Coordinates of C-alpha atoms in Angstrom, one line a residue:
M1 CA -27.1 -25.7 22.8
P2 CA -30.1 -28.2 23.2
S3 CA -31.6 -26.0 25.9
Q4 CA -31.7 -23.0 23.4
R5 CA -32.7 -25.0 20.3
H6 CA -35.0 -23.0 17.9
P7 CA -38.5 -24.4 17.7
S8 CA -38.3 -24.9 14.0
I9 CA -35.0 -26.7 13.8
L10 CA -36.6 -30.1 14.5
K11 CA -39.2 -29.6 11.9
Y12 CA -36.5 -28.5 9.4
C13 CA -34.2 -31.4 10.1
A14 CA -36.9 -34.0 10.1
I15 CA -37.3 -33.5 6.4
A16 CA -33.9 -32.1 5.5
L17 CA -32.4 -35.5 4.5
L18 CA -35.4 -36.1 2.3
T19 CA -35.0 -32.8 0.5
V20 CA -31.4 -33.6 -0.2
T21 CA -32.7 -36.3 -2.5
F22 CA -33.5 -35.8 -6.1
M23 CA -35.8 -32.9 -5.7
L24 CA -39.2 -32.4 -7.2
Q25 CA -38.6 -28.7 -8.0
G26 CA -37.4 -28.4 -4.4
C27 CA -40.4 -30.1 -2.8
S28 CA -40.7 -33.3 -0.8
P29 CA -43.9 -35.3 -0.3
N30 CA -44.1 -33.7 3.1
D31 CA -44.5 -30.4 1.5
F32 CA -47.9 -31.5 0.3
I33 CA -49.1 -31.6 3.9
N34 CA -50.0 -28.3 5.6
S35 CA -46.8 -27.1 7.3
D36 CA -48.7 -26.6 10.6
D37 CA -50.1 -30.1 10.7
T38 CA -47.0 -31.8 12.2
S39 CA -49.1 -34.8 13.4
A40 CA -49.9 -35.6 9.8
V41 CA -46.2 -35.7 8.9
Q42 CA -45.4 -37.8 11.9
G43 CA -48.2 -40.2 11.2
N44 CA -47.0 -40.8 7.7
A45 CA -44.9 -43.9 8.3
T46 CA -44.4 -44.5 4.6
V47 CA -42.6 -41.2 4.0
E48 CA -40.6 -41.6 7.1
Q49 CA -39.5 -45.1 5.9
A50 CA -38.5 -43.5 2.6
N51 CA -36.4 -40.9 4.4
A52 CA -34.6 -43.6 6.4
L53 CA -34.1 -45.8 3.4
F54 CA -32.6 -43.1 1.3
N55 CA -30.3 -42.1 4.1
Q56 CA -29.1 -45.6 4.5
G57 CA -28.1 -45.7 0.9
K58 CA -31.0 -48.0 -0.1
K59 CA -32.1 -45.9 -3.0
R60 CA -34.2 -48.6 -4.7
E61 CA -36.1 -49.4 -1.5
A62 CA -36.5 -45.6 -1.0
A63 CA -38.0 -45.2 -4.4
Q64 CA -40.5 -48.0 -3.6
A65 CA -41.4 -46.3 -0.4
Y66 CA -42.1 -43.0 -2.1
F67 CA -44.2 -44.8 -4.7
A68 CA -46.2 -46.3 -1.9
A69 CA -46.7 -42.9 -0.3
A70 CA -48.1 -41.5 -3.5
T71 CA -51.4 -43.2 -2.8
R72 CA -52.0 -40.8 0.1
Y73 CA -52.2 -37.8 -2.2
P74 CA -54.8 -36.6 -4.7
T75 CA -53.9 -35.5 -8.3
P76 CA -51.6 -33.7 -9.1
Q77 CA -49.6 -34.3 -5.9
R78 CA -49.9 -38.0 -6.4
E79 CA -48.2 -37.8 -9.8
R80 CA -45.5 -35.6 -8.3
V81 CA -44.6 -38.1 -5.6
I82 CA -44.5 -40.9 -8.2
L83 CA -42.2 -38.9 -10.3
Q84 CA -39.9 -38.5 -7.3
A85 CA -39.8 -42.3 -7.0
A86 CA -39.1 -42.5 -10.7
E87 CA -36.3 -39.9 -10.5
I88 CA -34.5 -41.9 -7.8
A89 CA -34.9 -45.0 -9.7
A90 CA -33.5 -43.3 -12.8
S91 CA -30.5 -41.9 -10.8
I92 CA -29.4 -45.5 -10.0
G93 CA -29.9 -46.6 -13.7
D94 CA -32.8 -49.0 -13.0
A95 CA -34.6 -48.7 -16.3
K96 CA -37.3 -51.3 -15.4
L97 CA -38.3 -49.7 -12.1
T98 CA -38.1 -46.2 -13.7
N99 CA -40.4 -47.2 -16.6
T100 CA -42.8 -49.0 -14.2
Y101 CA -43.3 -45.8 -12.3
L102 CA -43.5 -43.6 -15.4
A103 CA -46.2 -45.8 -16.7
K104 CA -48.4 -44.9 -13.7
V105 CA -48.4 -41.3 -14.7
P106 CA -50.0 -41.0 -18.1
A107 CA -49.5 -37.7 -19.9
S108 CA -53.3 -37.0 -19.6
A109 CA -52.9 -36.8 -15.9
L110 CA -50.0 -34.4 -15.9
D111 CA -50.1 -30.6 -15.6
G112 CA -47.4 -28.5 -17.4
E113 CA -44.8 -28.6 -14.5
N114 CA -45.2 -32.4 -13.9
R115 CA -45.1 -33.1 -17.7
A116 CA -41.7 -31.3 -17.9
R117 CA -40.6 -33.3 -14.8
Q118 CA -41.5 -36.5 -16.4
A119 CA -39.4 -35.6 -19.5
Y120 CA -36.6 -34.7 -17.2
V121 CA -36.7 -38.1 -15.6
K122 CA -36.6 -39.8 -19.0
A123 CA -33.6 -37.7 -19.9
L124 CA -31.9 -38.6 -16.6
L125 CA -32.4 -42.3 -17.2
A126 CA -31.0 -42.0 -20.8
L127 CA -27.9 -40.3 -19.5
Q128 CA -27.4 -42.9 -16.9
Q129 CA -27.5 -45.4 -19.8
N130 CA -24.8 -43.5 -21.6
N131 CA -27.2 -42.3 -24.3
P132 CA -26.7 -38.5 -24.3
R133 CA -28.5 -37.9 -27.6
L134 CA -31.6 -39.5 -26.3
A135 CA -31.3 -37.5 -23.2
L136 CA -31.1 -34.3 -25.2
R137 CA -34.2 -35.3 -27.3
S138 CA -36.2 -36.2 -24.1
L139 CA -35.6 -32.9 -22.2
P140 CA -38.4 -30.3 -22.2
T141 CA -37.7 -27.5 -24.6
N142 CA -39.7 -24.6 -23.1
L143 CA -38.0 -23.7 -19.8
D144 CA -39.5 -20.3 -19.3
E145 CA -42.6 -21.5 -17.5
L146 CA -40.8 -24.0 -15.2
S147 CA -40.0 -23.4 -11.6
P148 CA -36.4 -22.2 -11.1
A149 CA -35.4 -25.4 -9.3
L150 CA -36.7 -27.7 -12.0
R151 CA -35.2 -25.4 -14.7
E152 CA -31.8 -25.7 -13.1
K153 CA -32.0 -29.4 -13.1
V154 CA -33.0 -29.5 -16.7
K155 CA -30.0 -27.3 -17.5
H156 CA -27.7 -29.6 -15.6
I157 CA -28.8 -32.6 -17.5
Q158 CA -28.5 -30.7 -20.7
Q159 CA -24.9 -29.7 -20.0
R160 CA -23.9 -33.2 -19.0
A161 CA -25.5 -34.6 -22.1
Q162 CA -23.9 -32.1 -24.4
A163 CA -20.5 -32.7 -22.8
M164 CA -20.9 -36.5 -23.2
A165 CA -22.1 -36.2 -26.8
S166 CA -19.1 -34.1 -27.7
G167 CA -16.6 -36.5 -26.1
K168 CA -15.7 -34.2 -23.3
G169 CA -16.9 -36.5 -20.5
G170 CA -20.3 -37.0 -18.8
G171 CA -19.7 -35.2 -15.5
A172 CA -21.6 -32.1 -14.6
P173 CA -19.7 -28.8 -14.6
G174 CA -17.5 -28.7 -11.6
V175 CA -17.6 -32.4 -10.7
Q176 CA -15.7 -33.8 -13.6
N177 CA -12.4 -33.7 -11.7
V178 CA -13.7 -34.9 -8.4
Q179 CA -11.3 -37.2 -6.7
A180 CA -13.8 -39.9 -6.1
A181 CA -11.6 -41.8 -3.8
L182 CA -11.7 -38.9 -1.3
V183 CA -15.5 -39.1 -1.0
P184 CA -16.5 -41.5 1.8
N185 CA -19.4 -43.9 1.4
S186 CA -20.9 -42.6 4.6
V187 CA -20.1 -39.8 7.0
T188 CA -20.1 -40.6 10.7
R189 CA -17.5 -38.3 12.0
V190 CA -17.4 -34.6 11.2
A191 CA -14.8 -32.0 12.2
A192 CA -15.4 -28.3 12.4
L193 CA -12.3 -26.2 11.8
L194 CA -13.6 -22.8 13.1
P195 CA -12.3 -19.9 15.1
Q196 CA -13.3 -20.2 18.7
S197 CA -11.3 -17.2 19.9
G198 CA -10.0 -13.9 18.4
S199 CA -11.9 -11.4 16.3
L200 CA -14.0 -14.1 14.6
G201 CA -14.5 -16.2 17.7
S202 CA -18.1 -15.2 18.3
V203 CA -19.0 -15.9 14.6
G204 CA -17.3 -19.3 14.7
Q205 CA -19.1 -20.2 17.9
E206 CA -22.4 -19.3 16.3
I207 CA -21.6 -21.4 13.2
Y208 CA -20.8 -24.3 15.5
R209 CA -24.0 -23.9 17.3
G210 CA -25.8 -24.3 14.0
I211 CA -23.8 -27.3 13.1
D212 CA -24.5 -28.9 16.5
A213 CA -28.3 -28.0 16.3
A214 CA -28.6 -29.9 13.0
R215 CA -26.7 -32.9 14.3
N216 CA -28.7 -33.1 17.4
S217 CA -31.9 -33.0 15.4
V218 CA -31.2 -35.3 12.4
A219 CA -28.1 -37.3 13.0
R220 CA -27.3 -37.9 16.7
E221 CA -25.2 -41.0 15.7
T222 CA -22.8 -38.6 13.8
S223 CA -20.0 -37.1 16.0
V224 CA -19.0 -33.5 15.6
Q225 CA -15.7 -32.2 17.0
V226 CA -14.7 -28.6 16.9
Y227 CA -11.0 -27.5 16.4
D228 CA -10.0 -23.9 17.1
V229 CA -8.3 -22.7 13.9
N230 CA -6.6 -20.0 15.9
A231 CA -4.9 -22.5 18.2
G232 CA -2.0 -24.0 16.2
G233 CA -3.0 -23.0 12.7
A234 CA -5.3 -24.5 10.0
V235 CA -2.9 -27.1 8.7
A236 CA -2.1 -28.5 12.1
Q237 CA -5.7 -28.6 13.1
Y238 CA -6.8 -30.3 9.9
Q239 CA -4.2 -32.9 10.3
R240 CA -5.3 -33.4 13.9
A241 CA -8.9 -33.8 12.8
V242 CA -8.0 -36.4 10.2
A243 CA -5.9 -38.3 12.7
D244 CA -8.9 -38.3 15.1
G245 CA -10.9 -40.1 12.4
A246 CA -12.8 -37.3 10.7
D247 CA -14.6 -38.3 7.5
I248 CA -14.9 -34.7 6.4
V249 CA -13.8 -31.3 7.7
I250 CA -16.0 -28.2 7.8
G251 CA -14.1 -24.9 7.5
P252 CA -12.1 -22.9 7.8
L253 CA -14.0 -19.7 7.7
D254 CA -11.4 -17.0 6.9
K255 CA -9.5 -16.9 3.5
E256 CA -6.1 -16.7 5.1
S257 CA -6.6 -20.1 6.9
L258 CA -8.0 -21.6 3.7
A259 CA -5.0 -20.3 1.7
D260 CA -2.7 -21.9 4.3
L261 CA -4.3 -25.3 3.7
L262 CA -4.3 -25.0 0.0
A263 CA -0.7 -24.2 0.0
Q264 CA -0.1 -27.8 1.1
P265 CA -2.6 -29.7 -1.0
Q266 CA -0.9 -33.0 -0.3
V267 CA -2.2 -32.9 3.3
L268 CA -5.9 -32.9 2.1
S269 CA -6.6 -36.6 2.5
K270 CA -10.2 -36.0 3.5
P271 CA -12.9 -33.7 1.9
L272 CA -12.8 -30.1 3.0
L273 CA -16.0 -28.1 3.0
S274 CA -14.7 -24.5 3.4
L275 CA -17.0 -21.8 4.5
N276 CA -15.4 -19.3 2.2
Y277 CA -14.6 -19.1 -1.5
L278 CA -11.3 -18.9 -3.4
T279 CA -10.4 -15.8 -5.2
N280 CA -8.4 -17.8 -7.8
S281 CA -10.5 -20.7 -9.3
R282 CA -7.5 -22.5 -10.9
N283 CA -5.7 -25.6 -9.6
I284 CA -8.4 -26.4 -7.0
P285 CA -7.7 -29.5 -5.1
G286 CA -10.2 -32.3 -5.7
A287 CA -10.8 -32.6 -1.9
L288 CA -12.1 -29.0 -1.7
Y289 CA -15.8 -28.0 -1.7
Q290 CA -16.6 -24.3 -1.3
F291 CA -19.7 -23.1 0.6
G292 CA -20.6 -19.8 2.1
L293 CA -22.8 -16.8 2.1
L294 CA -21.5 -15.4 -1.2
P295 CA -22.9 -11.9 -2.0
E296 CA -22.3 -12.4 -5.7
D297 CA -24.8 -15.3 -5.7
E298 CA -27.5 -12.9 -4.4
A299 CA -26.6 -10.2 -7.0
K300 CA -26.8 -12.8 -9.8
Q301 CA -30.2 -14.0 -8.6
V302 CA -31.5 -10.5 -8.5
A303 CA -30.2 -9.9 -12.1
E304 CA -31.8 -13.0 -13.4
T305 CA -35.1 -12.5 -11.7
T306 CA -35.5 -8.9 -12.7
S307 CA -34.6 -9.4 -16.3
T308 CA -37.1 -12.3 -16.4
R309 CA -39.7 -9.9 -15.1
G310 CA -39.0 -7.6 -18.0
L311 CA -37.0 -5.0 -16.1
R312 CA -34.2 -4.6 -18.7
T313 CA -32.6 -1.2 -17.8
A314 CA -31.0 -0.6 -14.5
I315 CA -29.3 1.9 -12.2
V316 CA -26.7 0.3 -9.9
L317 CA -25.9 2.1 -6.5
A318 CA -23.1 0.5 -4.6
P319 CA -20.4 1.5 -2.1
A320 CA -17.0 2.7 -3.2
S321 CA -15.3 -0.3 -1.8
S322 CA -13.9 -3.7 -2.9
W323 CA -17.1 -5.3 -1.7
G324 CA -19.2 -2.8 -3.6
D325 CA -17.1 -3.4 -6.8
R326 CA -17.6 -7.2 -6.5
I327 CA -21.4 -7.2 -6.0
A328 CA -22.0 -4.5 -8.6
G329 CA -19.8 -6.4 -11.0
A330 CA -21.6 -9.6 -10.4
F331 CA -25.0 -8.0 -11.0
R332 CA -23.8 -6.2 -14.1
A333 CA -22.4 -9.4 -15.7
A334 CA -25.4 -11.5 -15.0
Y335 CA -27.9 -8.8 -16.0
Q336 CA -26.1 -8.3 -19.3
A337 CA -26.0 -12.0 -19.9
K338 CA -29.8 -12.0 -19.7
G339 CA -30.1 -9.1 -22.1
G340 CA -30.3 -6.3 -19.6
Q341 CA -28.5 -3.0 -19.8
V342 CA -26.9 -1.3 -16.9
I343 CA -27.3 2.4 -17.8
N344 CA -25.4 4.0 -14.9
I345 CA -23.4 2.9 -11.9
Q346 CA -23.0 5.3 -8.9
Q347 CA -20.5 4.5 -6.1
F348 CA -21.2 6.2 -2.8
P349 CA -19.0 6.7 0.3
D350 CA -19.1 4.0 2.9
A351 CA -20.2 6.4 5.6
P352 CA -23.8 8.0 5.0
S353 CA -23.3 11.6 3.9
N354 CA -24.8 14.4 1.9
A355 CA -23.0 13.0 -1.1
Y356 CA -25.7 10.3 -1.3
L357 CA -28.2 12.8 -2.7
Q358 CA -25.7 13.8 -5.4
N359 CA -25.2 10.1 -6.3
V360 CA -29.0 9.6 -6.7
Q361 CA -29.4 12.8 -8.8
N362 CA -26.4 11.9 -11.0
A363 CA -27.8 8.5 -11.7
L364 CA -31.3 9.7 -12.6
A365 CA -29.9 12.5 -14.8
A366 CA -27.7 10.1 -16.7
T367 CA -30.6 7.6 -17.4
Q368 CA -33.0 10.4 -18.6
G369 CA -36.1 8.3 -17.6
R370 CA -34.9 5.1 -19.3
A371 CA -34.2 3.1 -16.1
S372 CA -36.8 0.5 -15.1
M373 CA -35.2 -0.5 -11.8
V374 CA -32.6 0.2 -9.2
F375 CA -30.1 -2.4 -7.9
L376 CA -28.9 -1.3 -4.5
A377 CA -25.9 -2.9 -2.8
A378 CA -25.8 -1.4 0.7
S379 CA -25.7 -1.9 4.5
P380 CA -28.9 -1.2 6.5
S381 CA -28.0 2.3 7.4
Q382 CA -26.9 3.1 3.7
A383 CA -30.1 1.5 2.4
R384 CA -32.4 3.4 4.6
L385 CA -31.0 6.8 3.4
M386 CA -30.9 5.7 -0.2
R387 CA -34.4 4.4 -0.1
S388 CA -35.7 7.8 1.2
L389 CA -33.8 9.7 -1.4
L390 CA -35.1 7.5 -4.2
A391 CA -38.6 7.7 -2.9
A392 CA -38.4 11.5 -3.2
Q393 CA -36.6 11.7 -6.5
A394 CA -38.0 8.7 -8.5
P395 CA -40.9 7.0 -6.5
E396 CA -41.9 5.0 -9.6
L397 CA -38.7 3.0 -9.8
P398 CA -38.7 -0.4 -8.1
I399 CA -35.7 -1.1 -5.8
Y400 CA -34.0 -4.5 -5.6
A401 CA -31.2 -5.3 -3.1
T402 CA -29.4 -8.2 -1.3
S403 CA -29.8 -9.5 2.2
H404 CA -27.2 -7.1 3.4
I405 CA -29.8 -4.3 3.8
F406 CA -31.3 -6.2 6.8
S407 CA -29.2 -6.8 9.9
G408 CA -31.0 -10.0 10.8
R409 CA -32.5 -8.4 13.9
T410 CA -35.8 -6.7 13.9
N411 CA -36.0 -3.0 14.2
P412 CA -39.3 -1.8 12.7
G413 CA -38.8 1.9 13.8
K414 CA -35.7 2.2 11.7
D415 CA -36.4 -0.3 9.1
A416 CA -39.7 1.4 8.1
D417 CA -37.5 3.4 5.8
L418 CA -36.8 0.2 3.8
D419 CA -40.5 -0.4 3.1
G420 CA -41.1 -1.5 -0.5
I421 CA -37.5 -2.7 -1.3
L422 CA -37.4 -6.2 -2.7
Y423 CA -34.5 -8.2 -1.6
T424 CA -33.0 -11.7 -1.3
E425 CA -33.2 -13.4 2.1
I426 CA -32.5 -16.8 3.5
P427 CA -35.3 -19.1 4.7
W428 CA -34.0 -19.3 8.2
V429 CA -34.4 -15.6 8.7
M430 CA -38.0 -15.6 7.4
E431 CA -38.9 -18.6 9.5
G432 CA -37.4 -16.9 12.6
L433 CA -39.5 -13.8 11.9
Q434 CA -42.7 -15.9 11.7
S435 CA -41.9 -17.8 14.9
G436 CA -40.7 -14.8 16.8
T437 CA -37.3 -16.5 17.5
L438 CA -35.1 -14.5 15.1
N439 CA -33.7 -12.3 17.8
N440 CA -32.6 -15.3 19.9
S441 CA -29.5 -15.6 17.7
Q442 CA -26.7 -13.1 17.6
F443 CA -25.8 -14.0 14.0
P444 CA -28.8 -15.9 12.5
R445 CA -27.3 -16.2 9.1
M446 CA -24.1 -17.7 10.5
F447 CA -26.3 -20.1 12.5
A448 CA -28.1 -21.2 9.3
L449 CA -24.7 -21.5 7.6
G450 CA -23.7 -24.0 10.2
M451 CA -26.9 -25.9 9.9
D452 CA -26.6 -26.3 6.2
A453 CA -22.8 -27.0 6.4
F454 CA -23.6 -30.0 8.5
L455 CA -26.4 -31.2 6.1
I456 CA -24.0 -30.8 3.1
A457 CA -21.2 -32.6 5.0
K458 CA -23.5 -35.5 6.1
N459 CA -24.8 -35.9 2.6
L460 CA -21.6 -35.3 0.6
P461 CA -21.6 -38.9 -0.7
S462 CA -24.9 -38.2 -2.6
I463 CA -24.1 -34.6 -3.4
A464 CA -20.7 -35.4 -4.9
R465 CA -21.8 -38.4 -6.9
N466 CA -25.2 -37.2 -8.1
P467 CA -25.0 -33.8 -9.8
S468 CA -28.9 -33.4 -9.7
T469 CA -28.9 -33.5 -5.9
Q470 CA -30.3 -30.3 -4.4
V471 CA -30.8 -29.4 -0.7
N472 CA -33.7 -27.2 0.5
G473 CA -31.5 -25.6 3.2
K474 CA -31.9 -22.8 5.7
T475 CA -29.5 -20.5 3.7
G476 CA -31.4 -21.2 0.4
N477 CA -31.9 -23.9 -2.2
I478 CA -28.4 -25.5 -2.5
R479 CA -26.7 -27.3 -5.4
L480 CA -23.2 -28.2 -6.5
A481 CA -21.9 -26.0 -9.3
G482 CA -18.6 -25.4 -11.1
N483 CA -15.3 -26.0 -9.4
R484 CA -17.3 -27.9 -6.6
Q485 CA -18.8 -24.6 -5.4
I486 CA -22.0 -24.8 -3.5
Q487 CA -24.4 -22.2 -4.9
R488 CA -27.6 -21.0 -3.2
T489 CA -30.9 -19.6 -4.5
L490 CA -32.7 -17.5 -1.9
L491 CA -36.2 -16.3 -1.2
F492 CA -37.4 -12.8 -2.0
A493 CA -38.8 -10.6 0.7
T494 CA -39.9 -7.0 1.1
F495 CA -40.3 -4.7 4.1
V496 CA -43.8 -3.9 5.3
N497 CA -44.0 -1.5 8.2
G498 CA -40.4 -2.1 8.9
V499 CA -40.6 -5.9 9.0
P500 CA -39.5 -8.3 6.2
Q501 CA -42.3 -10.2 4.6
A502 CA -41.9 -13.1 2.1
V503 CA -43.0 -12.5 -1.5
G504 CA -43.4 -14.9 -4.4
E505 CA -41.1 -14.7 -7.3

């Protein structure tokens, strides 16, 4: 793998362990340096020292290093880095150090976002000191203008504080029942339980290449061993990995293998980071963390983003399949929860056909001009045809979709039919497009899944014990949610001349 390493992997992994720390709306001090000025990053010994200290578990020293690094930046970046130092200090309950740092950022020097971040740090410290009511009073009240990442962090603290104040425990949703004894203090041996043969063999190999790329770039001292889930079964291979000394096991990928493992929960003596999600969320073993490229997450993000933008009436176009039902249902539930109204849902055949025109006409007739947007769940070929039909029938309607409309390999000739669609996309794909390396990978999203799986596994001690932890990964901004599920927030992109281009939210 090293000979085929993508150019941006080193840059990604050099700061990845920093961005796993308590994020400043998903930014690290390195983000204040021009992304092309790698010499500036490499020359910043203080930030590198902070990275190393945090990854060694020396959080107090890491906070001090970040504070020292703040002098390198002008306002408001300086205050932003100081607040990162304060947040880490608050996370370990060091009130004196936290307040020392907070005193260096007077309110008069803060813009709206940093002022809200300062309030968040105060609330985090209050919660660490078992004072949920003070935490609730300290939190910023107007969340509408905050960045999505900071808004989510505030909501996390709010939920924890409310639970603690009501006597229901102080853990964040989904981590209250973590079996803490299963979480290692550090991770030095990682096992990957992946298919290396059979129908999913090529996918499993691509995931492993991503895991290995991340390891080679950021944690060479950590060993990774792959176990073929198709050679002996998931349970036997998990037990073999544990016997070989694994601190954590990544995988399996398919639901059948995952079900086999969960049928014998007594064997799960080490954390398991599955690359798929359970259908039934009840009775989940404390050792299980669930991570994957869940389509429902993308549908929910589209629903929340569009409703926030004032697009409150939607048409949904989705395949007549179980996948289509799932993604349409996820969009509808999230959209309605935000006050939106799904006026009409049309399900079209899996194979493109003349029926698509009838689906579009039926949807437009049913809405009678009341729709403000279209949510499209579709494959690339389906999306191309639907986009052309909608452009002819209702050119004024914005179309939103998920990453499934783009194959992950550039094809401007065909994908020009997708021009104008706004859709969710992972950072790794967008970076590959910019660097020209995207087509080097057969399954770029699976490669990115492997990269992030390793980062999550490597940092599980922090992620499991600190609910505010977020990871700026290659599959999206990652956080731990309910039932120990890893959730992702993606970028938005649109097609221009058949090629995806990043757009702001």
